[in-house]
Amino acid sequence: MPAIANQATSSEDAPRSRSLWVGELGFDTEEASLVSVFQQIGPLESVRICRDGKTKRSLGYAYVNFQRSEDAHRAAEELNFRKINGKPCRIMIQLRDPKKRQNLRSEDSNVVIKNLPRVDSA
């Protein structure tokens, strides 16, 4: 299972973060599914799937908040790309302070490239 790519974990402010962004979720994923996956790592404070304001349909991402920052970082390492409801999810440590996000150096950030054509190596 791939580990999270050095995303914000080397930032001196990241160890205090207890919040995770969880993306690439299926639109049918419910909070209870996320609770059952993430509570295996440690006690949770809250889980919220983000939804469209009018239709209430899932936007395909959620925020998971742990009681302890160590558990959030462990979950990011251990559960990144784990399948939830049959779909691999992407997890990143969430930095809530915009100033902290702006000050991250480029080597401390994730770059996600999707929908590339498959290349068979023969």
Short mmCIF file of N, CA and C in Angstrom, two decimals:
data_model
loop_
_atom_site.label_atom_id
_atom_site.label_comp_id
_atom_site.label_asym_id
_atom_site.label_seq_id
_atom_site.Cartn_x
_atom_site.Cartn_y
_atom_site.Cartn_z
N MET A 1 0.85 -1.18 0.00
CA MET A 1 0.00 0.00 0.00
C MET A 1 0.90 1.24 0.00
N PRO A 2 0.68 2.19 -0.93
CA PRO A 2 1.53 3.37 -1.00
C PRO A 2 1.40 4.24 0.23
N ALA A 3 2.50 4.81 0.63
CA ALA A 3 2.48 5.74 1.77
C ALA A 3 2.19 7.14 1.26
N ILE A 4 1.75 7.99 2.13
CA ILE A 4 1.48 9.38 1.75
C ILE A 4 2.79 10.04 1.38
N ALA A 5 2.79 10.79 0.33
CA ALA A 5 4.00 11.41 -0.20
C ALA A 5 4.34 12.66 0.58
N ASN A 6 5.16 12.57 1.57
CA ASN A 6 5.75 13.69 2.30
C ASN A 6 4.87 14.94 2.37
N GLN A 7 3.56 14.79 2.31
CA GLN A 7 2.65 15.94 2.26
C GLN A 7 2.55 16.59 3.63
N ALA A 8 3.14 17.72 3.76
CA ALA A 8 3.04 18.56 4.95
C ALA A 8 3.58 17.92 6.21
N THR A 9 4.04 16.68 6.14
CA THR A 9 4.50 16.05 7.36
C THR A 9 5.84 16.60 7.81
N SER A 10 6.60 17.21 6.93
CA SER A 10 7.86 17.79 7.36
C SER A 10 7.68 19.24 7.82
N SER A 11 6.51 19.80 7.62
CA SER A 11 6.24 21.15 8.09
C SER A 11 6.22 21.14 9.62
N GLU A 12 6.82 22.15 10.22
CA GLU A 12 6.87 22.17 11.67
C GLU A 12 5.50 22.32 12.30
N ASP A 13 4.50 22.81 11.56
CA ASP A 13 3.15 22.97 12.10
C ASP A 13 2.29 21.73 11.90
N ALA A 14 2.66 20.86 10.98
CA ALA A 14 1.85 19.70 10.65
C ALA A 14 1.64 18.75 11.83
N PRO A 15 2.63 18.52 12.72
CA PRO A 15 2.39 17.56 13.79
C PRO A 15 1.19 17.92 14.69
N ARG A 16 0.79 19.17 14.73
CA ARG A 16 -0.35 19.54 15.56
C ARG A 16 -1.68 19.30 14.87
N SER A 17 -1.68 19.05 13.57
CA SER A 17 -2.93 18.87 12.84
C SER A 17 -3.57 17.53 13.19
N ARG A 18 -4.86 17.59 13.50
CA ARG A 18 -5.63 16.38 13.81
C ARG A 18 -6.66 16.10 12.73
N SER A 19 -6.62 16.89 11.66
CA SER A 19 -7.65 16.83 10.63
C SER A 19 -7.10 16.25 9.33
N LEU A 20 -7.90 15.38 8.71
CA LEU A 20 -7.54 14.78 7.42
C LEU A 20 -8.57 15.14 6.37
N TRP A 21 -8.09 15.39 5.16
CA TRP A 21 -8.96 15.50 3.99
C TRP A 21 -8.94 14.12 3.36
N VAL A 22 -10.12 13.57 3.07
CA VAL A 22 -10.24 12.25 2.46
C VAL A 22 -11.00 12.43 1.16
N GLY A 23 -10.33 12.18 0.03
CA GLY A 23 -10.94 12.40 -1.27
C GLY A 23 -11.05 11.14 -2.10
N GLU A 24 -11.63 11.30 -3.28
CA GLU A 24 -11.86 10.21 -4.22
C GLU A 24 -12.87 9.20 -3.66
N LEU A 25 -13.78 9.69 -2.83
CA LEU A 25 -14.80 8.81 -2.26
C LEU A 25 -15.93 8.58 -3.25
N GLY A 26 -16.52 7.42 -3.18
CA GLY A 26 -17.71 7.16 -3.97
C GLY A 26 -18.84 8.05 -3.49
N PHE A 27 -19.71 8.43 -4.40
CA PHE A 27 -20.80 9.33 -4.04
C PHE A 27 -21.81 8.68 -3.09
N ASP A 28 -21.75 7.35 -2.96
CA ASP A 28 -22.66 6.65 -2.05
C ASP A 28 -22.04 6.40 -0.68
N THR A 29 -20.82 6.86 -0.45
CA THR A 29 -20.15 6.66 0.84
C THR A 29 -20.86 7.47 1.92
N GLU A 30 -21.09 6.84 3.05
CA GLU A 30 -21.74 7.49 4.19
C GLU A 30 -20.75 7.67 5.34
N GLU A 31 -21.09 8.56 6.26
CA GLU A 31 -20.23 8.83 7.41
C GLU A 31 -19.92 7.56 8.19
N ALA A 32 -20.90 6.69 8.35
CA ALA A 32 -20.70 5.46 9.13
C ALA A 32 -19.59 4.59 8.55
N SER A 33 -19.47 4.56 7.23
CA SER A 33 -18.39 3.79 6.60
C SER A 33 -17.04 4.36 6.97
N LEU A 34 -16.94 5.70 6.95
CA LEU A 34 -15.68 6.35 7.29
C LEU A 34 -15.34 6.15 8.77
N VAL A 35 -16.34 6.24 9.62
CA VAL A 35 -16.11 6.03 11.05
C VAL A 35 -15.55 4.63 11.28
N SER A 36 -16.13 3.61 10.64
CA SER A 36 -15.67 2.24 10.88
C SER A 36 -14.24 2.03 10.39
N VAL A 37 -13.83 2.71 9.34
CA VAL A 37 -12.46 2.58 8.83
C VAL A 37 -11.48 3.34 9.72
N PHE A 38 -11.77 4.60 10.01
CA PHE A 38 -10.80 5.46 10.68
C PHE A 38 -10.73 5.24 12.19
N GLN A 39 -11.80 4.78 12.82
CA GLN A 39 -11.75 4.57 14.27
C GLN A 39 -10.85 3.40 14.64
N GLN A 40 -10.46 2.59 13.66
CA GLN A 40 -9.50 1.51 13.91
C GLN A 40 -8.12 2.08 14.27
N ILE A 41 -7.85 3.31 13.83
CA ILE A 41 -6.56 3.95 14.10
C ILE A 41 -6.56 4.61 15.47
N GLY A 42 -7.66 5.27 15.83
CA GLY A 42 -7.72 5.96 17.12
C GLY A 42 -9.05 6.66 17.27
N PRO A 43 -9.29 7.25 18.44
CA PRO A 43 -10.57 7.91 18.71
C PRO A 43 -10.79 9.13 17.80
N LEU A 44 -12.01 9.22 17.29
CA LEU A 44 -12.37 10.31 16.38
C LEU A 44 -13.09 11.42 17.11
N GLU A 45 -12.90 12.62 16.60
CA GLU A 45 -13.65 13.77 17.10
C GLU A 45 -14.89 13.99 16.23
N SER A 46 -14.71 13.91 14.89
CA SER A 46 -15.85 14.10 13.99
C SER A 46 -15.50 13.58 12.60
N VAL A 47 -16.56 13.30 11.83
CA VAL A 47 -16.45 12.90 10.43
C VAL A 47 -17.52 13.66 9.68
N ARG A 48 -17.13 14.31 8.58
CA ARG A 48 -18.13 15.07 7.80
C ARG A 48 -17.89 14.87 6.31
N ILE A 49 -18.88 14.33 5.63
CA ILE A 49 -18.84 14.24 4.18
C ILE A 49 -19.38 15.55 3.64
N CYS A 50 -18.66 16.16 2.73
CA CYS A 50 -19.09 17.44 2.15
C CYS A 50 -20.13 17.16 1.07
N ARG A 51 -21.20 17.95 1.10
CA ARG A 51 -22.33 17.73 0.21
C ARG A 51 -22.73 19.01 -0.50
N ASP A 52 -23.35 18.84 -1.66
CA ASP A 52 -23.88 19.97 -2.41
C ASP A 52 -24.98 20.62 -1.58
N GLY A 53 -24.98 21.94 -1.51
CA GLY A 53 -25.94 22.67 -0.70
C GLY A 53 -27.38 22.47 -1.12
N LYS A 54 -27.62 22.34 -2.39
CA LYS A 54 -29.01 22.19 -2.87
C LYS A 54 -29.45 20.74 -2.94
N THR A 55 -28.65 19.89 -3.56
CA THR A 55 -29.07 18.50 -3.79
C THR A 55 -28.72 17.58 -2.64
N LYS A 56 -27.82 18.01 -1.75
CA LYS A 56 -27.34 17.20 -0.63
C LYS A 56 -26.56 15.97 -1.10
N ARG A 57 -26.20 15.93 -2.37
CA ARG A 57 -25.41 14.83 -2.92
C ARG A 57 -23.96 15.00 -2.48
N SER A 58 -23.30 13.89 -2.19
CA SER A 58 -21.90 13.93 -1.78
C SER A 58 -21.05 14.55 -2.88
N LEU A 59 -20.05 15.32 -2.47
CA LEU A 59 -19.10 15.91 -3.41
C LEU A 59 -17.87 15.02 -3.59
N GLY A 60 -17.85 13.87 -2.93
CA GLY A 60 -16.77 12.90 -3.11
C GLY A 60 -15.57 13.12 -2.20
N TYR A 61 -15.72 13.97 -1.19
CA TYR A 61 -14.64 14.14 -0.22
C TYR A 61 -15.21 14.41 1.16
N ALA A 62 -14.36 14.20 2.16
CA ALA A 62 -14.80 14.34 3.55
C ALA A 62 -13.65 14.86 4.40
N TYR A 63 -13.98 15.26 5.61
CA TYR A 63 -12.98 15.63 6.62
C TYR A 63 -13.15 14.68 7.79
N VAL A 64 -12.05 14.12 8.24
CA VAL A 64 -12.03 13.24 9.39
C VAL A 64 -11.13 13.89 10.43
N ASN A 65 -11.66 14.11 11.62
CA ASN A 65 -10.92 14.76 12.69
C ASN A 65 -10.70 13.78 13.84
N PHE A 66 -9.44 13.60 14.19
CA PHE A 66 -9.06 12.72 15.29
C PHE A 66 -8.92 13.52 16.58
N GLN A 67 -8.95 12.83 17.69
CA GLN A 67 -8.71 13.47 18.98
C GLN A 67 -7.23 13.75 19.19
N ARG A 68 -6.36 12.93 18.57
CA ARG A 68 -4.91 13.10 18.73
C ARG A 68 -4.24 13.23 17.37
N SER A 69 -3.30 14.14 17.27
CA SER A 69 -2.59 14.38 16.01
C SER A 69 -1.80 13.16 15.56
N GLU A 70 -1.24 12.39 16.52
CA GLU A 70 -0.47 11.19 16.14
C GLU A 70 -1.34 10.21 15.37
N ASP A 71 -2.61 10.08 15.78
CA ASP A 71 -3.52 9.17 15.09
C ASP A 71 -3.85 9.66 13.69
N ALA A 72 -4.00 10.97 13.53
CA ALA A 72 -4.29 11.51 12.20
C ALA A 72 -3.12 11.22 11.25
N HIS A 73 -1.90 11.42 11.71
CA HIS A 73 -0.73 11.17 10.86
C HIS A 73 -0.57 9.69 10.57
N ARG A 74 -0.85 8.86 11.55
CA ARG A 74 -0.78 7.41 11.33
C ARG A 74 -1.84 6.96 10.32
N ALA A 75 -3.04 7.52 10.42
CA ALA A 75 -4.10 7.18 9.47
C ALA A 75 -3.72 7.61 8.06
N ALA A 76 -3.11 8.79 7.93
CA ALA A 76 -2.69 9.26 6.61
C ALA A 76 -1.66 8.31 6.01
N GLU A 77 -0.76 7.81 6.83
CA GLU A 77 0.27 6.88 6.35
C GLU A 77 -0.30 5.51 6.01
N GLU A 78 -1.13 4.98 6.88
CA GLU A 78 -1.59 3.60 6.75
C GLU A 78 -2.80 3.42 5.85
N LEU A 79 -3.64 4.44 5.74
CA LEU A 79 -4.91 4.26 5.02
C LEU A 79 -4.96 4.95 3.66
N ASN A 80 -3.92 5.70 3.31
CA ASN A 80 -3.92 6.37 2.00
C ASN A 80 -4.01 5.32 0.90
N PHE A 81 -4.93 5.50 -0.02
CA PHE A 81 -5.21 4.61 -1.15
C PHE A 81 -5.93 3.33 -0.75
N ARG A 82 -6.37 3.24 0.50
CA ARG A 82 -7.17 2.08 0.90
C ARG A 82 -8.55 2.20 0.27
N LYS A 83 -9.11 1.07 -0.10
CA LYS A 83 -10.44 1.08 -0.70
C LYS A 83 -11.51 1.28 0.37
N ILE A 84 -12.36 2.24 0.11
CA ILE A 84 -13.54 2.48 0.94
C ILE A 84 -14.73 2.37 0.01
N ASN A 85 -15.62 1.44 0.31
CA ASN A 85 -16.75 1.12 -0.57
C ASN A 85 -16.28 0.80 -1.98
N GLY A 86 -15.17 0.07 -2.08
CA GLY A 86 -14.67 -0.39 -3.37
C GLY A 86 -13.87 0.61 -4.17
N LYS A 87 -13.61 1.78 -3.62
CA LYS A 87 -12.89 2.82 -4.36
C LYS A 87 -11.69 3.31 -3.54
N PRO A 88 -10.47 3.31 -4.14
CA PRO A 88 -9.30 3.78 -3.37
C PRO A 88 -9.43 5.27 -3.04
N CYS A 89 -9.23 5.61 -1.78
CA CYS A 89 -9.34 7.01 -1.36
C CYS A 89 -7.95 7.63 -1.26
N ARG A 90 -7.93 8.94 -1.28
CA ARG A 90 -6.70 9.71 -1.16
C ARG A 90 -6.81 10.51 0.13
N ILE A 91 -5.74 10.50 0.94
CA ILE A 91 -5.78 11.16 2.24
C ILE A 91 -4.64 12.15 2.36
N MET A 92 -4.95 13.34 2.86
CA MET A 92 -3.93 14.35 3.10
C MET A 92 -4.17 15.01 4.45
N ILE A 93 -3.08 15.35 5.13
CA ILE A 93 -3.19 16.12 6.36
C ILE A 93 -3.77 17.48 6.00
N GLN A 94 -4.76 17.92 6.75
CA GLN A 94 -5.42 19.19 6.47
C GLN A 94 -4.81 20.29 7.33
N LEU A 95 -4.30 21.33 6.68
CA LEU A 95 -3.81 22.50 7.40
C LEU A 95 -4.86 23.58 7.26
N ARG A 96 -5.49 23.95 8.35
CA ARG A 96 -6.62 24.87 8.31
C ARG A 96 -6.21 26.33 8.17
N ASP A 97 -5.03 26.68 8.63
CA ASP A 97 -4.57 28.07 8.58
C ASP A 97 -4.04 28.37 7.17
N PRO A 98 -4.69 29.28 6.41
CA PRO A 98 -4.25 29.58 5.05
C PRO A 98 -2.79 30.04 4.97
N LYS A 99 -2.31 30.72 6.01
CA LYS A 99 -0.91 31.17 6.00
C LYS A 99 0.04 29.98 6.01
N LYS A 100 -0.30 28.95 6.76
CA LYS A 100 0.53 27.75 6.80
C LYS A 100 0.53 27.04 5.46
N ARG A 101 -0.63 27.01 4.79
CA ARG A 101 -0.70 26.36 3.49
C ARG A 101 0.12 27.12 2.47
N GLN A 102 0.12 28.46 2.51
CA GLN A 102 0.88 29.26 1.56
C GLN A 102 2.37 29.12 1.77
N ASN A 103 2.80 28.88 3.01
CA ASN A 103 4.21 28.83 3.31
C ASN A 103 4.84 27.46 3.09
N LEU A 104 4.06 26.46 2.68
CA LEU A 104 4.65 25.16 2.42
C LEU A 104 5.59 25.24 1.21
N ARG A 105 6.75 24.67 1.38
CA ARG A 105 7.69 24.61 0.25
C ARG A 105 7.19 23.58 -0.74
N SER A 106 7.57 23.69 -1.98
CA SER A 106 7.07 22.79 -3.01
C SER A 106 7.41 21.33 -2.73
N GLU A 107 8.54 21.04 -2.09
CA GLU A 107 8.87 19.65 -1.82
C GLU A 107 8.02 19.06 -0.70
N ASP A 108 7.22 19.88 -0.03
CA ASP A 108 6.35 19.40 1.03
C ASP A 108 4.91 19.22 0.55
N SER A 109 4.68 19.24 -0.74
CA SER A 109 3.33 19.19 -1.27
C SER A 109 3.11 17.96 -2.13
N ASN A 110 1.85 17.58 -2.25
CA ASN A 110 1.47 16.48 -3.14
C ASN A 110 1.08 17.04 -4.49
N VAL A 111 1.40 16.31 -5.52
CA VAL A 111 0.89 16.59 -6.85
C VAL A 111 0.17 15.34 -7.30
N VAL A 112 -1.08 15.48 -7.68
CA VAL A 112 -1.87 14.35 -8.11
C VAL A 112 -2.17 14.51 -9.58
N ILE A 113 -1.82 13.50 -10.36
CA ILE A 113 -2.09 13.49 -11.79
C ILE A 113 -3.01 12.31 -12.05
N LYS A 114 -4.16 12.59 -12.63
CA LYS A 114 -5.15 11.56 -12.85
C LYS A 114 -5.46 11.40 -14.33
N ASN A 115 -6.09 10.29 -14.63
CA ASN A 115 -6.63 10.00 -15.96
C ASN A 115 -5.57 9.94 -17.05
N LEU A 116 -4.38 9.48 -16.72
CA LEU A 116 -3.35 9.27 -17.73
C LEU A 116 -3.61 7.94 -18.44
N PRO A 117 -3.27 7.87 -19.72
CA PRO A 117 -3.47 6.60 -20.41
C PRO A 117 -2.54 5.53 -19.84
N ARG A 118 -3.02 4.30 -19.82
CA ARG A 118 -2.23 3.19 -19.32
C ARG A 118 -1.16 2.84 -20.35
N VAL A 119 0.07 2.62 -19.88
CA VAL A 119 1.17 2.23 -20.75
C VAL A 119 1.62 0.84 -20.33
N ASP A 120 1.58 -0.10 -21.26
CA ASP A 120 2.03 -1.45 -20.95
C ASP A 120 3.51 -1.55 -21.23
N SER A 121 4.26 -2.04 -20.25
CA SER A 121 5.68 -2.23 -20.47
C SER A 121 5.92 -3.67 -20.84
N ALA A 122 6.47 -3.86 -22.00
CA ALA A 122 6.67 -5.23 -22.50
C ALA A 122 8.13 -5.53 -22.64
#
